[in-house]
Coordinates of C-alpha atoms in Angstrom, one line a residue:
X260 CA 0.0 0.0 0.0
X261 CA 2.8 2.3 0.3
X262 CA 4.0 1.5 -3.2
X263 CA 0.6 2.4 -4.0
X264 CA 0.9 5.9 -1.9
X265 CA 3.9 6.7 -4.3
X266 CA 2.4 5.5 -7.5
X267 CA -1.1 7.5 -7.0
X268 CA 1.4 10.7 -5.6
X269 CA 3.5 10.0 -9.4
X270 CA 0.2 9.6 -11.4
X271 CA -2.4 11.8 -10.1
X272 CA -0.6 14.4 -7.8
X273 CA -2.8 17.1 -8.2
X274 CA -5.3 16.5 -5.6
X275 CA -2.5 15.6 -3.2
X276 CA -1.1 19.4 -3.8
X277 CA -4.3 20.9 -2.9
X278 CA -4.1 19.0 0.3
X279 CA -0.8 20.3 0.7
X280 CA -2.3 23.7 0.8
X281 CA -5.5 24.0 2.5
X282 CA -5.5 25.5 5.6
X283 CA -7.9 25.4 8.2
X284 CA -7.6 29.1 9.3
X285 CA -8.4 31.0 6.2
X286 CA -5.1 30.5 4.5
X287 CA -2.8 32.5 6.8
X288 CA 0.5 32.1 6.2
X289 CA 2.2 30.1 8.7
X290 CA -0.8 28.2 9.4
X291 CA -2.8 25.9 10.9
X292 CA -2.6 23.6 7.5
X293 CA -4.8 20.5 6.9
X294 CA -1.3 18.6 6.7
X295 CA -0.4 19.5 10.3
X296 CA -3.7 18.5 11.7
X297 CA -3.4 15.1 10.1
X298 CA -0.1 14.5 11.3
X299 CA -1.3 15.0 15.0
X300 CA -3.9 13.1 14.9
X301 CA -1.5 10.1 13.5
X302 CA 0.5 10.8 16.6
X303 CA -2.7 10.9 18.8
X304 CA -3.5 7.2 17.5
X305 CA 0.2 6.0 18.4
X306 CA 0.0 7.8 22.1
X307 CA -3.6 5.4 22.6
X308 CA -1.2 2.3 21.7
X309 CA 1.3 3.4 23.8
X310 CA 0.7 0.9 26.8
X311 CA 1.8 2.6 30.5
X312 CA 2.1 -1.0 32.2
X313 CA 5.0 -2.0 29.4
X314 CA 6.4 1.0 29.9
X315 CA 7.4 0.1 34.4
X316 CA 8.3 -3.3 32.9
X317 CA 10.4 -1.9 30.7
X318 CA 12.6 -1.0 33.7
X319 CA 12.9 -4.3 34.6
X320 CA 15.8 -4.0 31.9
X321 CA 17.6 -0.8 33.1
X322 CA 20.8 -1.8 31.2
X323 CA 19.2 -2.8 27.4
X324 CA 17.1 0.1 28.1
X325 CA 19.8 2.9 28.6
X326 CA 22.3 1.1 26.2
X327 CA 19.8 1.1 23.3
X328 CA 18.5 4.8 24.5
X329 CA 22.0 6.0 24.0
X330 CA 22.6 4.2 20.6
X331 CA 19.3 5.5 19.1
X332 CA 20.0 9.2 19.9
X333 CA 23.8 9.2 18.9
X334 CA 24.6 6.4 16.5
X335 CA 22.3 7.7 13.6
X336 CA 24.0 11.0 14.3
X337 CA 26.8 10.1 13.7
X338 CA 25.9 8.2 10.2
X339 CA 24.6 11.3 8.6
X340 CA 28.0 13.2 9.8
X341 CA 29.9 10.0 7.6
X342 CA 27.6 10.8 5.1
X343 CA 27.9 14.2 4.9
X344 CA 31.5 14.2 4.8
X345 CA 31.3 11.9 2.4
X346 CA 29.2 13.8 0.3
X347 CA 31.2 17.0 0.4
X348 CA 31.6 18.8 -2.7
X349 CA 28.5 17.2 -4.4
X350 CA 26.2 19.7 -6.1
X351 CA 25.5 22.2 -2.7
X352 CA 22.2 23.6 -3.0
X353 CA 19.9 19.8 -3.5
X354 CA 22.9 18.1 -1.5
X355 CA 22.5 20.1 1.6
X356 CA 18.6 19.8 1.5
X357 CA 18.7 15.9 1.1
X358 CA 21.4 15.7 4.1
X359 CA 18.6 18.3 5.8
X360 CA 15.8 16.1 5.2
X361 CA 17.9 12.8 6.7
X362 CA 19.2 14.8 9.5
X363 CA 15.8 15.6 10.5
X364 CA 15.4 11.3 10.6
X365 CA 18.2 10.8 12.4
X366 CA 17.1 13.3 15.4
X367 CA 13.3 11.7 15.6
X368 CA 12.3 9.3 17.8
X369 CA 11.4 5.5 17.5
X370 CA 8.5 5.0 15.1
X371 CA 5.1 4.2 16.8
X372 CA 4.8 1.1 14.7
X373 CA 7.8 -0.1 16.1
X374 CA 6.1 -1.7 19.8
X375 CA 4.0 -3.4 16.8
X376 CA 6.7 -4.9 14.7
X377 CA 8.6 -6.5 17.7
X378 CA 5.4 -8.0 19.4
X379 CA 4.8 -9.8 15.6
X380 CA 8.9 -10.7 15.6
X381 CA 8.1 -12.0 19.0
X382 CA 10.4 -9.1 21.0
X383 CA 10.1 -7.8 24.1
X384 CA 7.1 -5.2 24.2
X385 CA 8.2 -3.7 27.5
X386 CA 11.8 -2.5 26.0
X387 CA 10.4 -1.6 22.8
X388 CA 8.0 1.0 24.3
X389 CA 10.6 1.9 26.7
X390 CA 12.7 2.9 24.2
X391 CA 9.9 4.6 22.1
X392 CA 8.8 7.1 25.4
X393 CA 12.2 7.7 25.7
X394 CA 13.5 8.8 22.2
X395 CA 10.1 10.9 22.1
X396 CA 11.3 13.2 24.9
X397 CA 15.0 12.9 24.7
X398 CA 15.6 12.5 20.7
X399 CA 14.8 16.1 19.8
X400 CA 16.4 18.0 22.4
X401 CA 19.4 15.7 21.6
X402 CA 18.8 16.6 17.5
X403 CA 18.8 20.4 18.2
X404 CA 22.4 20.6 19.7
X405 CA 23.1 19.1 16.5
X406 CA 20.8 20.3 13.4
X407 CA 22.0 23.8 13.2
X408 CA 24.9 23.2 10.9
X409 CA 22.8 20.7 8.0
X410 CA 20.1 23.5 8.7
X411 CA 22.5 26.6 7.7
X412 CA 24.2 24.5 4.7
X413 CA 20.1 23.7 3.3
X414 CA 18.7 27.3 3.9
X415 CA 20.7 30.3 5.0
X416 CA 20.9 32.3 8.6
X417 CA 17.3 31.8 9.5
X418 CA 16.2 28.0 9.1
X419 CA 18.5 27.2 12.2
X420 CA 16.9 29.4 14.7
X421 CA 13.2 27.9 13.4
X422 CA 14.1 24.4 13.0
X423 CA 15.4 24.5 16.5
X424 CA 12.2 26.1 17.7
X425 CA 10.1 23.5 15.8
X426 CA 12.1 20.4 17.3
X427 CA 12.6 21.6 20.9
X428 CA 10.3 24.6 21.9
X429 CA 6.4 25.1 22.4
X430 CA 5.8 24.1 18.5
X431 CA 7.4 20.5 19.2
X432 CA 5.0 20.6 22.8
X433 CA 2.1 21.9 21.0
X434 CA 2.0 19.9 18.0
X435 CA 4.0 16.4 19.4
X436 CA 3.9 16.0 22.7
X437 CA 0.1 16.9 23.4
X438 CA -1.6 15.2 20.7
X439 CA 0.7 12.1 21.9
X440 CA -0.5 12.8 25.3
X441 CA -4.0 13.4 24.3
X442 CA -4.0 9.5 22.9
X443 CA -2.1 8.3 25.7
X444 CA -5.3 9.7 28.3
X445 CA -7.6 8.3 26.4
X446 CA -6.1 5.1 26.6
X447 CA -6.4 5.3 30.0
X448 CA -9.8 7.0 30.5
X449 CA -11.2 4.5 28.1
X450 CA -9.3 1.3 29.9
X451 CA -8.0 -1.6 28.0
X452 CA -10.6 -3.4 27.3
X453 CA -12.0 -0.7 25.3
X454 CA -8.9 -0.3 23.2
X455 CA -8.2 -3.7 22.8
X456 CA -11.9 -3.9 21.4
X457 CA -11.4 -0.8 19.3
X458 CA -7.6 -1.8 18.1
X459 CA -8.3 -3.0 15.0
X460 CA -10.2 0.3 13.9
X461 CA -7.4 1.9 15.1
X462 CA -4.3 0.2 13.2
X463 CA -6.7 1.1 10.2
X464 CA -7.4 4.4 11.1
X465 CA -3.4 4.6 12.1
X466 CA -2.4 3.1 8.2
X467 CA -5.1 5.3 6.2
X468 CA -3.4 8.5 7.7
X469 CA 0.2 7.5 7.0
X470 CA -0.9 6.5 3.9
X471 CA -2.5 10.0 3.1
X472 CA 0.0 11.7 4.1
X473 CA 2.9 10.4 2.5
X474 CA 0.6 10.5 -0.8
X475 CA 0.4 14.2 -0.3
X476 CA 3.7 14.6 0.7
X477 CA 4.9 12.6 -1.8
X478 CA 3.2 14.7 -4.5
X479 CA 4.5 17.8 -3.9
X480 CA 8.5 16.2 -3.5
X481 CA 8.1 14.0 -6.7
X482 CA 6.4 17.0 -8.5
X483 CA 9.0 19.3 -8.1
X484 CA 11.9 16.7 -8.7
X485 CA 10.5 16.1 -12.1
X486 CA 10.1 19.6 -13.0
X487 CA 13.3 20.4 -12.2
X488 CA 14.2 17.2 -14.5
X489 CA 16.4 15.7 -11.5
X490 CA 15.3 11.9 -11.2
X491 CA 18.1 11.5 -9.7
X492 CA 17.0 13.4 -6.7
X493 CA 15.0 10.4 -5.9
X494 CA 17.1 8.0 -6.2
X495 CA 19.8 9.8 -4.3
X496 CA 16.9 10.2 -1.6
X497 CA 15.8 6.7 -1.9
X498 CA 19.7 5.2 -1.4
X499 CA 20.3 7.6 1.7
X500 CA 17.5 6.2 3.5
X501 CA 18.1 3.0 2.9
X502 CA 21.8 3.9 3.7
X503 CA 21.0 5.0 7.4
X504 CA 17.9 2.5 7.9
X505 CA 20.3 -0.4 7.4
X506 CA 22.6 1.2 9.5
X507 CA 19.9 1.3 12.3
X508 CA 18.9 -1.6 12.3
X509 CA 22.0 -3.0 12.4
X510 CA 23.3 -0.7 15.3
X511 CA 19.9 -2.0 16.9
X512 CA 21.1 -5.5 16.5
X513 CA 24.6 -5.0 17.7
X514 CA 23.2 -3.4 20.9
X515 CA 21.0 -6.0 21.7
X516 CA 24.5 -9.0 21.2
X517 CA 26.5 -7.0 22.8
X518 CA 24.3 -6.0 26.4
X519 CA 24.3 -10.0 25.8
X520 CA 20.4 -9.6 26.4
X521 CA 18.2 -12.5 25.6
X522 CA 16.4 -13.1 21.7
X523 CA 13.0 -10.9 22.8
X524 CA 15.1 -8.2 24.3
X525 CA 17.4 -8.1 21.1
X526 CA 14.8 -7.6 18.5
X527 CA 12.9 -5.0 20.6
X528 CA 16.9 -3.4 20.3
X529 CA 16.2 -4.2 16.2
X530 CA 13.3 -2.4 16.3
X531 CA 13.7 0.1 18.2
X532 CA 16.9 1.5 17.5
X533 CA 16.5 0.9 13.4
X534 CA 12.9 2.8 13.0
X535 CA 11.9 6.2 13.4
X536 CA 8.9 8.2 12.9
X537 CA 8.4 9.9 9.7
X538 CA 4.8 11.4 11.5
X539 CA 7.4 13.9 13.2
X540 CA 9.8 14.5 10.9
X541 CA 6.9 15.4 8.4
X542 CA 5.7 17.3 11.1
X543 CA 9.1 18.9 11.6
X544 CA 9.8 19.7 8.3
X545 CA 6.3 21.2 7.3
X546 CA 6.8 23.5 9.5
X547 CA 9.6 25.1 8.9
X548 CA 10.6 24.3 4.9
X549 CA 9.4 25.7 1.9
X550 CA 7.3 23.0 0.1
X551 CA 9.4 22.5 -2.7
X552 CA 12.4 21.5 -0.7
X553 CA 14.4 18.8 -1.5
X554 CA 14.7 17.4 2.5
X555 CA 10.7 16.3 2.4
X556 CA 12.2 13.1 -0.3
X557 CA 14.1 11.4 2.2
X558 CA 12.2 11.8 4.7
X559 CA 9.0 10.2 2.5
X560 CA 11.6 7.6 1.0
X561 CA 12.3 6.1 4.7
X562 CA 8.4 5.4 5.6
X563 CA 8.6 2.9 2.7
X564 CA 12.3 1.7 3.5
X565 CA 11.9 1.0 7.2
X566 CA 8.8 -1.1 6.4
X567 CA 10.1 -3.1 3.6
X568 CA 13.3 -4.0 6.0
X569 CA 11.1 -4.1 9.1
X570 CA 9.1 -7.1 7.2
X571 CA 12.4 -8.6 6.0
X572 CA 13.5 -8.9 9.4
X573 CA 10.7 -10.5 10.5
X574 CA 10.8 -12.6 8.1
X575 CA 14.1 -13.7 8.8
X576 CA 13.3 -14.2 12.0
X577 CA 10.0 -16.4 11.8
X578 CA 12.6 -18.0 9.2
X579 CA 14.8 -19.0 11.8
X580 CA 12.5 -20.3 14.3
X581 CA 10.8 -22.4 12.5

């Protein structure tokens, strides 16, 4: 279905560009856009399967926890530096935004889905929430000591100073933290039951808005990359997140052998440390980039990368257990 998301955003992108631009407060600039609203209420859905009980087990674990906490916020860090030096000298202006654009990855948190993934793989749940709260509320202020730099090579004097706002300040509160807090209370107001009852709906409801979006992002990236004739935007976009996605998931699984946890613990670690969540980094980046940047095609390139290795992993590992 993501395939699907980029073939309909390659085909038909004209409805997803309106999307792009309706706003929900008269079309002010700077607004409170349709996109934005969306994205919240994706990150609402994760915060209701966000379970509090998993999250004091996870604690049970204090030394996979920290271990794999500390490799998610510096290791994919320090892959976009590598890439980035290895880069220098390519063409600037496209470079620097595509480098923006996987920066802005690197900094987010573990992806909502991920809690999912390693329950199906047969990880430990406990760890892999763990490890999703705590990348939520340490991974940006970690990624703002650190963004400033990809953000002055990608857009001048002023993107800095914004992009550090949007990731760390009342923007990031307002538009992450609450709606993932909002979810979260419901969860808890409504009682498990409920929400087990309910959690079908809500994968669905989850899927159709990550789907949506990344058709309407998509739309506007791929758009633009064709008019400016540069297919090999894409592709360059396309190979960096696969580039730093591999490299995730692999720090993820050298964290878990070498804390010499057990087999659940380690693909929680997988998981975890290897997937990130594109509903923020859309979030991120819509709020402080021009729509016709270049850093919005990574960023849509990894939803469909993570997945596609995500399944491959568990495939490998139903593979081996049986």
């Amino acid at each position: 279905m993501l395939l699907a998301s980029y073939a309909v955003a390659y085909f038909a992108p004209a409805t997803g560009q309106w999307l792009r631009g309706v706003s929900l407060n008269g079309g002010v600039t700077g607004s409170l856009s349709l996109s934005r609203v969306l994205l919240a209420a994706l990150l609402a859905l994760a915060g209701m399967g966000i379970d509090w009980t998993k999250l004091r087990e996870s604690l049970e674990h204090p030394a996979t926890l920290f271990t794999a906490l500390a490799v998610k916020l510096i290791a994919p860090a320090v892959v976009v530096f590598l890439i980035a030096a290895a880069l220098k000298g390519g063409p600037q202006p496209e470079t620097a935004q595509l480098l923006l654009g996987l920066a802005l990855i690197a900094a987010m948190p573990a992806a909502g889905s991920s809690p999912a993934w390693t329950q199906a793989a047969g990880g430990d749940v406990a760890v892999s929430v763990g490890l999703l709260v705590g990348s939520t509320v340490l991974g940006p202020l970690c990624g703002s000591l650190w963004l400033d730099g990809f953000a002055a090579a990608a857009g001048g004097d002023q993107l800095p100073d914004r992009l550090r706002v949007a990731v760390s300040g009342l923007s990031f509160l307002a538009w992450v933290i609450v709606p993932t807090a909002v979810g979260m209370a419901l969860r808890h107001y409504l009682g498990t039951k409920v929400i087990a009852r309910w959690k079908p709906y809500l994968r669905l409801a989850g899927a159709a808005l990550l789907l949506l979006l990344i058709y309407v992002f998509a739309s506007e990236a791929i758009s633009r990359a064709m008019q400016r004739s540069a297919p090999s935007e894409l592709a360059s976009a396309v190979s960096l997140a696969a580039l730093l996605c591999c490299s995730g998931f692999l720090f993820g699984w050298l964290t878990g052998r070498l804390s010499h946890s057990g087999h659940s613990s380690r693909v929680a670690c997988v998981y975890g440390v290897g997937m990130h969540n594109n509903g923020i980094a859309l979030l991120v980046a819509d709020a402080v980039l021009p729509s016709d940047s270049a850093a919005f095609a990574p960023i849509i390139a990894y939803a469909l990368v993570q997945h596609l290795l995500a399944g491959a992993v568990d495939a490998l590992l139903a593979w081996r257990r049986g």
